[in-house]
Amino acid sequence: MFKIIDENLTMEDLLAESGDFTSPELGTIISGKVVSLRKNHIVVDLNGVAVGIISGTETNDSAGTMKDLTVGDEVQAVVVENENEHGMVVLSLRKASQVNAWDRFEKAYKDGEIMDVKVTEANKGGLLLDVDGIKGFIPVSQLAPVHYPRVDGADAGQILMRLKKLIGQTFSVKVINIDRATGKMILSEKAAIQSDSSESLKKLNVGDMVSGKVSGVVKFGIFVTFNGLEGLVHISEIAWGHVSNPHQYAKVGDPVDVQIIGIEKDKLSLSIKRLIEDPWEEIAKKYPIGGKVKGTVNRFSQFGAFVQLQDDINGLIHLSEISDQKVEDPKNFLSIGDEVEAVVINIDRDEHRIGLSLKKGGKKTSKKEEVVEEVAEEPAEEIKEEKEEKPKKKVAKKKDKEEK
């Protein structure tokens, strides 16, 4: 395997040339020169006195050192065994890289540096990574807004599904807790962007329009991220009309323009509807008091029935305005989908309310309902007639008996 340059050299000469080489201690990092390279197999000359061997999984490290090695290159490795059955020192590239990685992580923790890491796993608590055997963890609470899994009811299954989509992605993080002895390390993406977020926040003013992406849709509104920040579009700020389900208006990842309507420390209140012309500005002209309007019953409440007049405009027929009769439940008089013609009795532009009345000249115009009612009435009349005819037949039979 090795070429002897001078056959007259004695062992004493070789030892003299090797300097102060001593048997390496387990776990220490030593340097050597690559003398042979094969697949998953590296032979290293250790100062001419010993030969090291790196094989199997120990040739793989996060830096991909082996793929760039050539014969004659200097390489660092950790001693894992002083001597194997072939008299070679067993070495590990992977563990050397691990030692160097710990050094880098500890320095980053001490100096507050930002590091890039790749996510390898996910569980319902957060994201995990493995750097040469070093396990790192990014808790859900330490994710940046753009990656935070916002789901209705904090459903664990949905959270895990969202987190698994992040596997393989590279994250910029800060080390916020590290313990080399136990091998534990906690990372934070949120801390890594904090300084940028603070700067972005300082530049914002109420009334500003910004472009962002939907980061979450929940029952009470839509979360939007932009410039490392996140704000909430409350359900009441999604559209000018009534919004019962925010999921009908956006999905995660959608681009969206919003207006800043409130800034309280790091909490941002946003609006989508305020970037659209308020249709209520023209409501008084379009629906004058005393005029008749047509619409469709689209929902009920304990105090009446709502009628959709146009896309974002609904009017309310109060219980007291549905009928001259006493109305306790609007469902006894109207149904979802009924078409009605109602009279406008009140308009409150500031509160975005239109009051309607059926009993003051309005009416239900749904043909479908009328047909159902007519069909339902006919059998009732026929049954009544049949009941009236049966006694007559009995009376007739009784008279026949008397005559006989």
Short mmCIF file of C-alpha atoms in Angstrom, two decimals:
data_model
loop_
_atom_site.label_atom_id
_atom_site.label_comp_id
_atom_site.label_asym_id
_atom_site.label_seq_id
_atom_site.Cartn_x
_atom_site.Cartn_y
_atom_site.Cartn_z
CA MET A 1 0.00 0.00 0.00
CA PHE A 2 2.81 2.39 0.83
CA LYS A 3 5.94 3.12 -1.17
CA ILE A 4 9.23 3.10 0.76
CA ILE A 5 11.28 6.00 -0.51
CA ASP A 6 14.54 5.01 1.24
CA GLU A 7 15.07 1.33 1.98
CA ASN A 8 17.99 2.16 4.31
CA LEU A 9 15.76 4.11 6.75
CA THR A 10 15.52 2.45 10.16
CA MET A 11 12.54 2.53 12.58
CA GLU A 12 14.45 5.01 14.71
CA ASP A 13 14.79 7.26 11.64
CA LEU A 14 11.05 7.05 10.96
CA LEU A 15 10.19 7.85 14.58
CA ALA A 16 12.60 10.78 14.49
CA GLU A 17 10.96 12.13 11.36
CA SER A 18 7.52 11.77 12.91
CA GLY A 19 8.30 14.35 15.57
CA ASP A 20 6.35 14.23 18.84
CA PHE A 21 3.49 12.02 17.58
CA THR A 22 1.68 10.29 20.44
CA SER A 23 -1.15 7.80 20.44
CA PRO A 24 -4.34 9.85 19.97
CA GLU A 25 -6.95 9.95 22.75
CA LEU A 26 -10.48 8.78 22.11
CA GLY A 27 -12.87 11.62 21.25
CA THR A 28 -10.13 14.05 20.18
CA ILE A 29 -9.88 15.63 16.75
CA ILE A 30 -6.71 14.88 14.80
CA SER A 31 -5.49 15.83 11.31
CA GLY A 32 -4.12 13.57 8.64
CA LYS A 33 -3.43 13.35 4.92
CA VAL A 34 -5.71 11.39 2.60
CA VAL A 35 -3.80 8.57 0.91
CA SER A 36 -6.70 6.53 -0.48
CA LEU A 37 -10.31 7.23 -1.43
CA ARG A 38 -13.04 4.71 -2.22
CA LYS A 39 -16.82 4.68 -1.81
CA ASN A 40 -17.53 5.17 1.92
CA HIS A 41 -13.86 4.44 2.66
CA ILE A 42 -11.02 6.88 3.39
CA VAL A 43 -7.47 5.95 4.41
CA VAL A 44 -5.54 8.68 6.23
CA ASP A 45 -1.81 8.98 6.95
CA LEU A 46 -1.28 10.16 10.51
CA ASN A 47 2.11 11.86 10.40
CA GLY A 48 3.79 8.78 8.88
CA VAL A 49 3.54 6.81 12.15
CA ALA A 50 -0.02 5.47 12.06
CA VAL A 51 -2.75 4.91 9.53
CA GLY A 52 -6.34 5.98 10.10
CA ILE A 53 -9.49 4.58 8.54
CA ILE A 54 -12.86 6.31 8.04
CA SER A 55 -15.62 4.06 6.74
CA GLY A 56 -19.38 3.55 6.46
CA THR A 57 -21.69 6.18 7.91
CA GLU A 58 -18.73 7.90 9.58
CA THR A 59 -17.73 9.33 6.17
CA ASN A 60 -20.99 11.31 5.95
CA ASP A 61 -21.29 14.74 7.51
CA SER A 62 -23.61 17.70 7.00
CA ALA A 63 -20.93 19.60 5.09
CA GLY A 64 -20.52 16.81 2.51
CA THR A 65 -16.76 16.76 3.16
CA MET A 66 -16.04 13.46 1.42
CA LYS A 67 -17.38 14.47 -1.99
CA ASP A 68 -14.84 17.29 -2.20
CA LEU A 69 -11.81 15.29 -0.94
CA THR A 70 -8.92 14.22 -3.16
CA VAL A 71 -5.76 12.23 -2.38
CA GLY A 72 -3.24 14.46 -0.63
CA ASP A 73 -5.88 16.68 1.07
CA GLU A 74 -5.61 17.41 4.76
CA VAL A 75 -8.65 16.17 6.74
CA GLN A 76 -9.83 16.38 10.35
CA ALA A 77 -11.54 13.48 12.10
CA VAL A 78 -12.46 12.30 15.59
CA VAL A 79 -10.75 9.26 17.08
CA VAL A 80 -13.37 6.61 17.89
CA GLU A 81 -11.03 3.60 18.34
CA ASN A 82 -7.27 3.52 18.93
CA GLU A 83 -6.67 0.40 16.88
CA ASN A 84 -8.86 -2.04 14.94
CA GLU A 85 -8.06 -5.64 13.96
CA HIS A 86 -5.95 -4.31 11.08
CA GLY A 87 -3.87 -2.07 13.30
CA MET A 88 -5.53 1.12 12.02
CA VAL A 89 -6.85 4.05 14.05
CA VAL A 90 -10.62 4.24 13.55
CA LEU A 91 -11.77 7.78 12.75
CA SER A 92 -15.04 9.64 12.09
CA LEU A 93 -15.72 12.60 9.83
CA ARG A 94 -19.30 12.78 11.08
CA LYS A 95 -18.30 13.20 14.71
CA ALA A 96 -15.66 15.79 13.81
CA SER A 97 -18.34 17.75 12.02
CA GLN A 98 -20.59 17.33 15.08
CA VAL A 99 -17.93 18.77 17.37
CA ASN A 100 -17.45 21.70 15.00
CA ALA A 101 -21.23 22.16 14.77
CA TRP A 102 -21.53 22.33 18.58
CA ASP A 103 -18.79 24.95 18.57
CA ARG A 104 -20.66 26.96 15.92
CA PHE A 105 -24.00 26.70 17.75
CA GLU A 106 -22.45 27.71 21.09
CA LYS A 107 -20.73 30.69 19.47
CA ALA A 108 -23.99 31.69 17.74
CA TYR A 109 -25.82 31.46 21.09
CA LYS A 110 -23.18 33.57 22.84
CA ASP A 111 -22.99 36.21 20.09
CA GLY A 112 -26.70 36.22 19.15
CA GLU A 113 -25.90 35.24 15.57
CA ILE A 114 -28.50 34.09 13.03
CA MET A 115 -27.96 30.65 11.51
CA ASP A 116 -29.59 28.77 8.63
CA VAL A 117 -30.85 25.27 9.39
CA LYS A 118 -32.87 22.70 7.44
CA VAL A 119 -35.97 21.08 8.98
CA THR A 120 -35.93 17.28 8.90
CA GLU A 121 -38.98 16.33 10.97
CA ALA A 122 -42.18 17.73 12.49
CA ASN A 123 -44.42 16.88 15.42
CA LYS A 124 -47.46 18.63 16.86
CA GLY A 125 -45.17 20.69 19.13
CA GLY A 126 -42.93 22.11 16.44
CA LEU A 127 -40.13 21.41 13.96
CA LEU A 128 -37.01 19.28 14.41
CA LEU A 129 -33.61 19.26 12.74
CA ASP A 130 -30.55 17.01 12.84
CA VAL A 131 -27.06 18.38 12.20
CA ASP A 132 -24.53 15.52 12.37
CA GLY A 133 -26.49 13.93 15.20
CA ILE A 134 -27.17 17.18 17.03
CA LYS A 135 -30.90 17.49 17.62
CA GLY A 136 -32.46 20.94 17.40
CA PHE A 137 -36.06 21.95 18.08
CA ILE A 138 -38.12 24.94 16.95
CA PRO A 139 -41.31 25.10 19.08
CA VAL A 140 -44.50 26.24 17.36
CA SER A 141 -44.49 29.33 19.59
CA GLN A 142 -41.08 30.31 18.15
CA LEU A 143 -42.12 30.22 14.50
CA ALA A 144 -42.38 33.43 12.49
CA PRO A 145 -45.92 34.56 11.61
CA VAL A 146 -45.59 33.34 8.03
CA HIS A 147 -45.02 29.76 9.25
CA TYR A 148 -47.23 29.75 12.36
CA PRO A 149 -49.98 27.11 11.89
CA ARG A 150 -53.17 29.04 12.64
CA VAL A 151 -56.13 26.66 12.61
CA ASP A 152 -59.63 26.75 14.10
CA GLY A 153 -59.86 25.30 17.58
CA ALA A 154 -56.10 24.56 17.71
CA ASP A 155 -56.83 21.18 16.12
CA ALA A 156 -53.70 19.04 16.68
CA GLY A 157 -54.21 17.07 13.47
CA GLN A 158 -54.44 20.19 11.32
CA ILE A 159 -51.47 21.77 13.08
CA LEU A 160 -49.30 18.71 12.38
CA MET A 161 -50.44 18.65 8.76
CA ARG A 162 -49.43 22.31 8.33
CA LEU A 163 -46.06 21.72 10.03
CA LYS A 164 -45.21 18.70 7.89
CA LYS A 165 -45.41 20.92 4.81
CA LEU A 166 -42.37 22.79 6.17
CA ILE A 167 -40.09 19.72 6.19
CA GLY A 168 -37.09 20.24 3.92
CA GLN A 169 -37.27 24.02 4.09
CA THR A 170 -34.37 26.16 5.34
CA PHE A 171 -35.07 28.46 8.30
CA SER A 172 -33.08 31.40 9.60
CA VAL A 173 -32.98 31.03 13.40
CA LYS A 174 -31.34 32.11 16.61
CA VAL A 175 -30.23 29.69 19.33
CA ILE A 176 -32.19 30.60 22.48
CA ASN A 177 -31.16 27.63 24.68
CA ILE A 178 -28.31 25.13 24.38
CA ASP A 179 -26.98 22.32 26.58
CA ARG A 180 -24.07 20.37 25.12
CA ALA A 181 -24.06 17.88 27.99
CA THR A 182 -27.64 16.74 27.38
CA GLY A 183 -27.49 17.33 23.62
CA LYS A 184 -30.49 19.68 23.67
CA MET A 185 -30.87 22.87 21.66
CA ILE A 186 -33.87 25.20 21.25
CA LEU A 187 -34.06 27.51 18.25
CA SER A 188 -36.29 30.46 17.39
CA GLU A 189 -37.29 31.79 13.98
CA LYS A 190 -39.28 34.57 15.64
CA ALA A 191 -36.19 35.85 17.46
CA ALA A 192 -34.21 35.86 14.20
CA ILE A 193 -36.62 38.30 12.56
CA GLN A 194 -37.35 40.38 15.66
CA SER A 195 -35.00 43.22 14.82
CA ASP A 196 -36.30 43.44 11.24
CA SER A 197 -39.89 43.24 12.52
CA SER A 198 -39.27 46.08 14.98
CA GLU A 199 -37.89 48.25 12.19
CA SER A 200 -40.84 47.44 9.93
CA LEU A 201 -43.28 48.23 12.73
CA LYS A 202 -41.73 51.66 13.28
CA LYS A 203 -42.37 52.56 9.64
CA LEU A 204 -46.11 51.74 9.77
CA ASN A 205 -48.88 54.27 10.22
CA VAL A 206 -52.62 53.89 10.63
CA GLY A 207 -54.19 54.31 7.21
CA ASP A 208 -51.29 52.72 5.30
CA MET A 209 -52.10 50.17 2.61
CA VAL A 210 -49.82 47.11 2.48
CA SER A 211 -49.66 43.92 0.44
CA GLY A 212 -49.24 40.57 2.15
CA LYS A 213 -50.23 36.93 2.23
CA VAL A 214 -52.93 35.13 4.15
CA SER A 215 -51.21 33.18 6.95
CA GLY A 216 -54.30 31.82 8.64
CA VAL A 217 -58.10 31.73 8.41
CA VAL A 218 -60.10 31.18 11.60
CA LYS A 219 -63.72 31.65 12.59
CA PHE A 220 -63.15 35.20 13.86
CA GLY A 221 -61.10 36.55 10.96
CA ILE A 222 -58.13 36.36 8.58
CA PHE A 223 -54.45 36.65 9.56
CA VAL A 224 -52.14 38.40 7.09
CA THR A 225 -48.32 38.55 7.09
CA PHE A 226 -46.12 41.21 5.47
CA ASN A 227 -42.56 42.47 6.05
CA GLY A 228 -42.06 39.96 8.90
CA LEU A 229 -45.19 41.23 10.66
CA GLU A 230 -48.63 39.74 11.11
CA GLY A 231 -52.00 41.38 11.64
CA LEU A 232 -55.64 40.35 11.95
CA VAL A 233 -58.51 41.26 9.68
CA HIS A 234 -61.42 40.82 12.06
CA ILE A 235 -64.52 39.19 10.61
CA SER A 236 -66.26 42.58 10.75
CA GLU A 237 -63.54 44.10 8.54
CA ILE A 238 -63.61 41.52 5.74
CA ALA A 239 -66.57 42.90 3.75
CA TRP A 240 -69.22 45.59 4.04
CA GLY A 241 -71.95 42.99 4.18
CA HIS A 242 -72.52 40.30 6.77
CA VAL A 243 -69.74 37.68 6.90
CA SER A 244 -70.62 34.39 8.58
CA ASN A 245 -67.63 32.33 7.41
CA PRO A 246 -64.19 33.88 6.72
CA HIS A 247 -63.15 30.70 4.89
CA GLN A 248 -65.43 31.78 2.03
CA TYR A 249 -63.29 34.88 1.49
CA ALA A 250 -59.67 33.62 1.66
CA LYS A 251 -57.35 30.65 2.02
CA VAL A 252 -53.79 30.33 3.35
CA GLY A 253 -51.25 31.64 0.85
CA ASP A 254 -53.60 34.01 -0.97
CA PRO A 255 -52.10 37.43 -1.81
CA VAL A 256 -54.14 40.24 -0.28
CA ASP A 257 -54.11 44.02 0.09
CA VAL A 258 -55.07 45.41 3.50
CA GLN A 259 -55.29 48.74 5.29
CA ILE A 260 -53.73 49.35 8.71
CA ILE A 261 -56.56 50.49 11.00
CA GLY A 262 -54.92 49.98 14.40
CA ILE A 263 -51.44 49.65 15.96
CA GLU A 264 -51.10 48.61 19.59
CA LYS A 265 -47.50 47.66 20.48
CA ASP A 266 -46.85 44.69 18.16
CA LYS A 267 -50.53 43.97 17.48
CA LEU A 268 -51.89 45.13 14.15
CA SER A 269 -55.54 45.52 13.20
CA LEU A 270 -56.20 45.31 9.48
CA SER A 271 -59.11 45.82 7.10
CA ILE A 272 -59.92 44.52 3.66
CA LYS A 273 -63.28 46.19 3.22
CA ARG A 274 -61.96 49.73 3.74
CA LEU A 275 -60.00 49.50 0.51
CA ILE A 276 -63.34 49.10 -1.27
CA GLU A 277 -65.82 51.93 -1.71
CA ASP A 278 -68.45 51.79 1.01
CA PRO A 279 -71.72 50.88 -0.74
CA TRP A 280 -73.61 52.45 2.16
CA GLU A 281 -72.64 55.88 0.90
CA GLU A 282 -75.30 55.50 -1.81
CA ILE A 283 -77.81 53.50 0.21
CA ALA A 284 -80.03 56.45 1.17
CA LYS A 285 -80.42 57.37 -2.49
CA LYS A 286 -81.00 53.84 -3.69
CA TYR A 287 -83.39 52.78 -0.92
CA PRO A 288 -85.46 55.80 0.14
CA ILE A 289 -87.65 55.50 3.21
CA GLY A 290 -91.16 54.50 2.19
CA GLY A 291 -89.96 52.87 -1.02
CA LYS A 292 -90.41 49.21 -1.81
CA VAL A 293 -87.47 46.84 -2.30
CA LYS A 294 -87.15 43.24 -3.38
CA GLY A 295 -84.81 40.71 -1.80
CA THR A 296 -84.25 37.18 -0.58
CA VAL A 297 -84.46 35.94 3.01
CA ASN A 298 -80.94 34.64 3.78
CA ARG A 299 -80.80 34.16 7.57
CA PHE A 300 -82.72 34.46 10.82
CA SER A 301 -81.95 35.84 14.24
CA GLN A 302 -83.92 35.90 17.47
CA PHE A 303 -85.18 39.37 16.61
CA GLY A 304 -86.17 38.94 12.98
CA ALA A 305 -85.33 37.92 9.43
CA PHE A 306 -82.52 39.29 7.26
CA VAL A 307 -83.12 40.00 3.59
CA GLN A 308 -80.31 40.28 1.06
CA LEU A 309 -80.93 43.29 -1.17
CA GLN A 310 -77.58 43.19 -3.04
CA ASP A 311 -74.17 41.54 -2.61
CA ASP A 312 -73.05 43.29 0.57
CA ILE A 313 -76.32 44.86 1.68
CA ASN A 314 -78.85 43.20 3.99
CA GLY A 315 -81.99 44.63 5.53
CA LEU A 316 -83.75 43.46 8.70
CA ILE A 317 -87.45 42.71 9.04
CA HIS A 318 -87.99 42.95 12.79
CA LEU A 319 -90.38 40.50 14.45
CA SER A 320 -92.83 43.34 14.94
CA GLU A 321 -92.76 44.15 11.19
CA ILE A 322 -93.33 40.66 9.80
CA SER A 323 -97.06 40.37 10.42
CA ASP A 324 -100.05 41.98 12.15
CA GLN A 325 -100.18 38.80 14.18
CA LYS A 326 -97.87 38.30 17.15
CA VAL A 327 -94.58 36.82 15.86
CA GLU A 328 -92.36 34.89 18.26
CA ASP A 329 -90.42 32.88 15.68
CA PRO A 330 -89.84 34.34 12.18
CA LYS A 331 -89.45 30.80 10.82
CA ASN A 332 -93.19 30.30 11.30
CA PHE A 333 -93.85 33.00 8.71
CA LEU A 334 -90.80 32.94 6.41
CA SER A 335 -88.21 30.48 5.06
CA ILE A 336 -84.63 30.81 3.83
CA GLY A 337 -84.77 31.55 0.11
CA ASP A 338 -88.16 33.29 0.21
CA GLU A 339 -88.40 36.23 -2.16
CA VAL A 340 -90.08 39.21 -0.53
CA GLU A 341 -91.12 42.72 -1.39
CA ALA A 342 -90.71 44.94 1.67
CA VAL A 343 -91.10 48.60 2.57
CA VAL A 344 -88.05 50.57 3.77
CA ILE A 345 -88.92 52.07 7.17
CA ASN A 346 -85.49 53.08 8.48
CA ILE A 347 -81.87 53.64 7.35
CA ASP A 348 -78.88 54.06 9.69
CA ARG A 349 -75.88 54.73 7.47
CA ASP A 350 -73.38 54.92 10.35
CA GLU A 351 -74.43 51.58 11.81
CA HIS A 352 -75.01 50.09 8.34
CA ARG A 353 -78.60 49.06 9.03
CA ILE A 354 -81.76 49.05 6.95
CA GLY A 355 -85.11 48.47 8.61
CA LEU A 356 -87.77 46.75 6.50
CA SER A 357 -91.44 45.93 6.94
CA LEU A 358 -93.75 43.34 5.45
CA LYS A 359 -96.89 44.34 7.28
CA LYS A 360 -96.78 47.95 6.03
CA GLY A 361 -97.45 47.17 2.41
CA GLY A 362 -94.86 44.45 1.83
CA LYS A 363 -95.51 40.86 0.78
CA LYS A 364 -93.94 37.48 0.18
CA THR A 365 -93.59 36.86 -3.55
CA SER A 366 -91.98 33.40 -3.63
CA LYS A 367 -93.98 31.37 -6.18
CA LYS A 368 -92.41 28.20 -4.90
CA GLU A 369 -93.93 28.70 -1.48
CA GLU A 370 -97.35 29.56 -2.94
CA VAL A 371 -97.43 26.39 -5.04
CA VAL A 372 -96.51 24.31 -2.01
CA GLU A 373 -99.26 25.95 0.02
CA GLU A 374 -101.87 25.44 -2.75
CA VAL A 375 -100.97 21.79 -3.18
CA ALA A 376 -101.08 21.32 0.55
CA GLU A 377 -104.55 22.86 0.80
CA GLU A 378 -106.27 20.78 -1.89
CA PRO A 379 -106.03 17.40 -0.14
CA ALA A 380 -107.32 19.00 3.06
CA GLU A 381 -110.50 20.17 1.30
CA GLU A 382 -111.00 16.78 -0.33
CA ILE A 383 -110.69 15.03 3.04
CA LYS A 384 -113.21 17.42 4.54
CA GLU A 385 -115.67 16.76 1.73
CA GLU A 386 -115.23 13.00 2.15
CA LYS A 387 -115.95 13.30 5.88
CA GLU A 388 -119.08 15.31 5.16
CA GLU A 389 -120.31 12.74 2.59
CA LYS A 390 -119.91 9.70 4.87
CA PRO A 391 -122.53 10.81 7.47
CA LYS A 392 -124.98 11.54 4.64
CA LYS A 393 -124.68 7.98 3.42
CA LYS A 394 -125.36 6.66 6.94
CA VAL A 395 -128.44 8.89 7.27
CA ALA A 396 -129.69 7.68 3.88
CA LYS A 397 -129.33 4.05 4.92
CA LYS A 398 -131.22 4.73 8.15
CA LYS A 399 -134.11 6.28 6.24
CA ASP A 400 -134.26 3.26 3.91
CA LYS A 401 -134.61 0.96 6.93
CA GLU A 402 -137.44 3.09 8.39
CA GLU A 403 -139.34 3.07 5.10
CA LYS A 404 -139.05 -0.68 4.95
#
